[in-house]
PDB file of C-alpha atoms in Angstrom:
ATOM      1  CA  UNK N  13    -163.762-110.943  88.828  1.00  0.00           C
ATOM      2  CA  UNK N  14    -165.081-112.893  92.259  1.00  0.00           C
ATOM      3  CA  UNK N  15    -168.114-114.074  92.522  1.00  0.00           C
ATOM      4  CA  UNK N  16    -169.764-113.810  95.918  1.00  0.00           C
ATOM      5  CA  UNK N  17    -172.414-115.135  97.685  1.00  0.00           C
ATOM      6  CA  UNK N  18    -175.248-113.045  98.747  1.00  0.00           C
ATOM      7  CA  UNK N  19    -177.134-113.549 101.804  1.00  0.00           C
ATOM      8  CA  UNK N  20    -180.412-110.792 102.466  1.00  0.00           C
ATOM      9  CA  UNK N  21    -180.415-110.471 106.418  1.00  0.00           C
ATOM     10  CA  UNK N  22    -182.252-107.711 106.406  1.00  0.00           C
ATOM     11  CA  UNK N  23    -185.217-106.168 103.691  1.00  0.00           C
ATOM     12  CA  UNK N  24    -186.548-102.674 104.865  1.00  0.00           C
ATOM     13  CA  UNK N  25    -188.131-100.199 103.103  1.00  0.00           C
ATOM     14  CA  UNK N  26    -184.819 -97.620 104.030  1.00  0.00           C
ATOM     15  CA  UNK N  27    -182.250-100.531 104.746  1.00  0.00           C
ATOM     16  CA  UNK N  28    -180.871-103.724 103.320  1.00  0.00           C
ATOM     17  CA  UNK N  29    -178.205-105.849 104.402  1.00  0.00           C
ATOM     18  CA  UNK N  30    -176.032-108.547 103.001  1.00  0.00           C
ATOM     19  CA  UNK N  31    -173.483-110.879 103.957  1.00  0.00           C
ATOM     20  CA  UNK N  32    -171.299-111.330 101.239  1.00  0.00           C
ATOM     21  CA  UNK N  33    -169.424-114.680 101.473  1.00  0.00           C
ATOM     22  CA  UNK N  34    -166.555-116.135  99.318  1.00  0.00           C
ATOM     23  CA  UNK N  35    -168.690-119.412  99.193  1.00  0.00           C
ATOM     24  CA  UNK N  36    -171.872-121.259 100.215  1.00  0.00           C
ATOM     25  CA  UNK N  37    -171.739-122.210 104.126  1.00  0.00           C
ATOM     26  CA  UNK N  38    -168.526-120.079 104.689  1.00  0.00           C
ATOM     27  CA  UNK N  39    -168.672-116.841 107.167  1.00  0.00           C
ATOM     28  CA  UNK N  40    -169.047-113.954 105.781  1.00  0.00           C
ATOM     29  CA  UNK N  41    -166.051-111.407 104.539  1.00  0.00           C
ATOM     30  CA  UNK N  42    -168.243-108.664 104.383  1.00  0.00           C
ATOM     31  CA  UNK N  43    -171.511-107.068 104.796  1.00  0.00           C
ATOM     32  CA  UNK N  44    -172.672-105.102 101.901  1.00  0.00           C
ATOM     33  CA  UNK N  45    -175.412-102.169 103.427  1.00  0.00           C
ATOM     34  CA  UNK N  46    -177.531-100.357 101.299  1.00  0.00           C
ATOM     35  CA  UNK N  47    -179.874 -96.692 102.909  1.00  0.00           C
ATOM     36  CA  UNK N  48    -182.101 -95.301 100.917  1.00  0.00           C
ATOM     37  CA  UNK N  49    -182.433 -91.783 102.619  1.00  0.00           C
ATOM     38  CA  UNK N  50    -185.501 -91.051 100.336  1.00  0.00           C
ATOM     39  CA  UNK N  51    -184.372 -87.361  99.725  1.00  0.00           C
ATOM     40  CA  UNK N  52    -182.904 -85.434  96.693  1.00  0.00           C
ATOM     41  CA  UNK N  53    -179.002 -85.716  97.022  1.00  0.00           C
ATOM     42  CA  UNK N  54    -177.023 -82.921  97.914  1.00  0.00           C
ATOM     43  CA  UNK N  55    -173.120 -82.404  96.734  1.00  0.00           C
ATOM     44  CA  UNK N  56    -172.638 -82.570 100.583  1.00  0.00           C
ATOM     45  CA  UNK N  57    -173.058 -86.331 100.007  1.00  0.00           C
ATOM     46  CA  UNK N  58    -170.447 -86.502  98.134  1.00  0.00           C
ATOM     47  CA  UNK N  59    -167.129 -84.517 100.034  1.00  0.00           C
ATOM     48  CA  UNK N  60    -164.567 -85.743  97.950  1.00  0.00           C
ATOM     49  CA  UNK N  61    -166.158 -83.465  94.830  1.00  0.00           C
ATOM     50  CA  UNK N  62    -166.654 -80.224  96.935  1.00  0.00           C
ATOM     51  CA  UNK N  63    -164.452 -76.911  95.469  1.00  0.00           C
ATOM     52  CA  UNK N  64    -163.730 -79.404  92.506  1.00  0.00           C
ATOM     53  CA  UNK N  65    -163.793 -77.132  89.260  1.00  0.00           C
ATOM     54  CA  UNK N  66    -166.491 -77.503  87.163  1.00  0.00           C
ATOM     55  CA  UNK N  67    -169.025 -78.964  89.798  1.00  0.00           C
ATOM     56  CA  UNK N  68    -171.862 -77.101  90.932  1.00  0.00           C
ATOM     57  CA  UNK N  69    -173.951 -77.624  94.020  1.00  0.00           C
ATOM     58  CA  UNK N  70    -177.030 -77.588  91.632  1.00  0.00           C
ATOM     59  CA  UNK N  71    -176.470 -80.441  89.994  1.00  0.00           C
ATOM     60  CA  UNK N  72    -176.716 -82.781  92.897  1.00  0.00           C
ATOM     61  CA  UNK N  73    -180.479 -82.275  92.762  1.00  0.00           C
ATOM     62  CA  UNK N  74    -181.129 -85.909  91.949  1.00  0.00           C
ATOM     63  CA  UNK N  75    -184.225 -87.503  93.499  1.00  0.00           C
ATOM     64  CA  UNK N  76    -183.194 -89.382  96.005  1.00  0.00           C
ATOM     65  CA  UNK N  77    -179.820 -90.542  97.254  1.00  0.00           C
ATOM     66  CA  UNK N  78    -178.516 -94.446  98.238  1.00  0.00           C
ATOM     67  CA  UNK N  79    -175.962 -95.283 100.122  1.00  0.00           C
ATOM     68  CA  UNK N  80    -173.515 -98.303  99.853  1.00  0.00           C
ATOM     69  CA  UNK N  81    -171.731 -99.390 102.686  1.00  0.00           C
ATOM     70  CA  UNK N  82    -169.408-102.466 103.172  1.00  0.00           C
ATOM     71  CA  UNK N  83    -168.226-103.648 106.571  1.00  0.00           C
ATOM     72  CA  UNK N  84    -164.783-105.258 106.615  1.00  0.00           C
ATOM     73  CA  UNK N  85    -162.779-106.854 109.261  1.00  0.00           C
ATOM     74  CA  UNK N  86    -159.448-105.615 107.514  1.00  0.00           C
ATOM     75  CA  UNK N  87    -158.515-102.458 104.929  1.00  0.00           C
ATOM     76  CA  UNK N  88    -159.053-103.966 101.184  1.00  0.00           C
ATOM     77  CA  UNK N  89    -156.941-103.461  98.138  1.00  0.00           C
ATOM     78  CA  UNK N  90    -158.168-101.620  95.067  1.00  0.00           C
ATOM     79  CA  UNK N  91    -158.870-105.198  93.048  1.00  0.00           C
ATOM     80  CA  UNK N  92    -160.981-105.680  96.091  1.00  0.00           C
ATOM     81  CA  UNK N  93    -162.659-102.847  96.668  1.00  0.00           C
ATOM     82  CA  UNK N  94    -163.827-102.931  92.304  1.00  0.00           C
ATOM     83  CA  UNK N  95    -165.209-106.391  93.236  1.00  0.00           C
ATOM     84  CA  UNK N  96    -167.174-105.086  96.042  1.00  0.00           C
ATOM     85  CA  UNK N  97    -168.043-101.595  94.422  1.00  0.00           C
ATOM     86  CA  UNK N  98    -169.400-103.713  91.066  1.00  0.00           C
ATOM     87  CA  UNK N  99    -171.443-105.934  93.806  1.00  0.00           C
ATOM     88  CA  UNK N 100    -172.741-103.020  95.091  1.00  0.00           C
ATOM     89  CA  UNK N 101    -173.153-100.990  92.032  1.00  0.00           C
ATOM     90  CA  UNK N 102    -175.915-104.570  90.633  1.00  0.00           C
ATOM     91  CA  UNK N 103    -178.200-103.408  92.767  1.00  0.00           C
ATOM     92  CA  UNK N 104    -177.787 -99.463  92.236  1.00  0.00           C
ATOM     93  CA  UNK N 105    -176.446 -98.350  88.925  1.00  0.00           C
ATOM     94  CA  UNK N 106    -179.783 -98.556  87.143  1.00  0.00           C
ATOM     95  CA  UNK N 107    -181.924 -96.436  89.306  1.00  0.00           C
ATOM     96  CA  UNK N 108    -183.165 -93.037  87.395  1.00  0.00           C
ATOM     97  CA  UNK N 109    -182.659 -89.578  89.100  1.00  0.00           C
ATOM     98  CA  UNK N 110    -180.775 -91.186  92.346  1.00  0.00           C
ATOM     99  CA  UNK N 111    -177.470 -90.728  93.354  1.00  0.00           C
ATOM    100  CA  UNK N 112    -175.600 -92.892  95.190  1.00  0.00           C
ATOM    101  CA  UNK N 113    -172.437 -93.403  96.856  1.00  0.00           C
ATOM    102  CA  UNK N 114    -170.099 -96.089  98.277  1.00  0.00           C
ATOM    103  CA  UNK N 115    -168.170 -96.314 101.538  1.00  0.00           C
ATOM    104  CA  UNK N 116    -165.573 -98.846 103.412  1.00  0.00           C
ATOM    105  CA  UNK N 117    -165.828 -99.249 106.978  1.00  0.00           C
ATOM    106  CA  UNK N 118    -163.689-101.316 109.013  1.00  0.00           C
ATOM    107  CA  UNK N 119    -164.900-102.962 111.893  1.00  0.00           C
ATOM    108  CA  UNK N 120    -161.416-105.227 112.905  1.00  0.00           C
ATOM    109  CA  UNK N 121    -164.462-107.420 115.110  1.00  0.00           C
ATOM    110  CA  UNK N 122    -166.571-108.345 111.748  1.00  0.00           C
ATOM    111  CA  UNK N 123    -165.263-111.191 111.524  1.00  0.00           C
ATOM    112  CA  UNK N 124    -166.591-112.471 114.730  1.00  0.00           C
ATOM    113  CA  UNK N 125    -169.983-111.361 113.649  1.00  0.00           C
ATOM    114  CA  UNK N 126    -171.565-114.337 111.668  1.00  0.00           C
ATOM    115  CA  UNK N 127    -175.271-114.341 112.629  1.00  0.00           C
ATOM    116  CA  UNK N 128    -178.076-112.497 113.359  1.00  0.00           C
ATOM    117  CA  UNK N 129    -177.680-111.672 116.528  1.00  0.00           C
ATOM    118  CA  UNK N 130    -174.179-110.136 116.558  1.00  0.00           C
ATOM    119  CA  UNK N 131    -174.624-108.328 113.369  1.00  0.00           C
ATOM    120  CA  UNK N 132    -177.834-106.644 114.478  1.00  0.00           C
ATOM    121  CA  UNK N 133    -175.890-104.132 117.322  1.00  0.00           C
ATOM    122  CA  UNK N 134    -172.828-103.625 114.753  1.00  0.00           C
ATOM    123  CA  UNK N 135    -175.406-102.519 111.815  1.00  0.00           C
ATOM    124  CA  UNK N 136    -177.386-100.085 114.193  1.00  0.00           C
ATOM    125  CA  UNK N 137    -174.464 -98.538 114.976  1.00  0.00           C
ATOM    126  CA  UNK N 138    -173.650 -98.157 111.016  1.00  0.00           C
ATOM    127  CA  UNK N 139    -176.852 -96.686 110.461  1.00  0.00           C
ATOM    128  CA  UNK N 140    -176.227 -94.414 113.064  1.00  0.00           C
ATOM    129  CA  UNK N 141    -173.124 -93.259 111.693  1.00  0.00           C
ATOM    130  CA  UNK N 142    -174.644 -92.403 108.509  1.00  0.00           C
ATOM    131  CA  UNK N 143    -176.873 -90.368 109.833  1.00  0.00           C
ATOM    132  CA  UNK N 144    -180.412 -93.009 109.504  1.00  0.00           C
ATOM    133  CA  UNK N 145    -182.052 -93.021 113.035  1.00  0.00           C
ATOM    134  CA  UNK N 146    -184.127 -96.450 112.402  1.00  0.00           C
ATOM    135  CA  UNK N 147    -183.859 -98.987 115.921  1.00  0.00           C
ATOM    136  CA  UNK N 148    -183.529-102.297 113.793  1.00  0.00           C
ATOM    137  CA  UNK N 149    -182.509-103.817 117.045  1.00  0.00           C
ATOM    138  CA  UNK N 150    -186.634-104.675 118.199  1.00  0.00           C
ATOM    139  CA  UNK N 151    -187.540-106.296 115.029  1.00  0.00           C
ATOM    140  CA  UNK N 152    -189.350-109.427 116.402  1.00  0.00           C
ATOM    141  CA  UNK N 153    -187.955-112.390 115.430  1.00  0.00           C
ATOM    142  CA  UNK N 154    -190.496-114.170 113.742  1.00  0.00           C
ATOM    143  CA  UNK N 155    -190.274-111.134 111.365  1.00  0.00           C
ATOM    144  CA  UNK N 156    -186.987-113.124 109.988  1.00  0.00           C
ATOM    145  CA  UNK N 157    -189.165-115.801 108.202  1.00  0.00           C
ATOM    146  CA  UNK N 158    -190.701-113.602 105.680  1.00  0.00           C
ATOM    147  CA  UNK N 159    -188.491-112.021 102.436  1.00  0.00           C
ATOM    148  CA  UNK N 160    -189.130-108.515 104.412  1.00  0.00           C
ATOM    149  CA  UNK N 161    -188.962-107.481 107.913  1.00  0.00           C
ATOM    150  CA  UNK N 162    -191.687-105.020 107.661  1.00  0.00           C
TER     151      UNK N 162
END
């Protein structure tokens, strides 16, 4: 199993983000983004288990739902996507009564985006996509030197 790097970029109460890097001082191959939508999950968070025999709506009533995304330059094969589903899973798979779930998005220009500044426009436009409305765009700069941005 690979070992990556972890680099926080971003610590808010409903978002964090990571750049997950193959080594130390290399650019990152993905970003790992967690949202905490502080709300019971629903089976609507999970599509790929509707009309599946045996599941019930009710039992999605966990309380609260996470969700994992990963931003990749390029589609991933299945080795790749355990590695990055385990890395994601370290910082989820122990939370009682919360749900969570874990998506690949490719972005073909990640791999361009190696700092702060060009991440910051591709990650509000994640969030947006899943549905959080949060501008992380205006955090202030200074903000950056503490372990959270809040």
């Amino acid at each position: 199993m690979k070992n990556f790097h972890l680099n926080r970029i971003l610590n808010l109460k409903t978002v964090e983000a990571y750049f997950l890097r193959d080594g130390y001082l290399i650019s990152p191959k993905y970003c790992l983004v967690l949202i905490d939508y502080k709300r019971p999950s629903t089976i609507n968070d999970f599509p790929h288990l509707k009309d599946i025999e045996g599941i019930s709506a009710d039992e999605f009533g966990n309380d609260n739902f996470i969700k994992a995304v990963i931003i990749s330059a390029e589609e991933i094969d299945q080795e790749t996507h355990d590695e990055l589903y385990t890395a994601a899973a370290g910082f989820l798979e122990d939370k009682q009564d919360c749900r969570w779930n874990f998506v690949i998005e490719v972005v073909p220009d990640f791999s361009n985006k190696n700092n702060l500044n060009d991440i910051f426009p591709l990650l509000q436009s994640i969030l947006k996509t899943h549905n959080l409305s949060l501008n992380i765009e205006d955090i202030p700069e200074e903000k950056f030197n503490f372990l959270s941005q809040e």
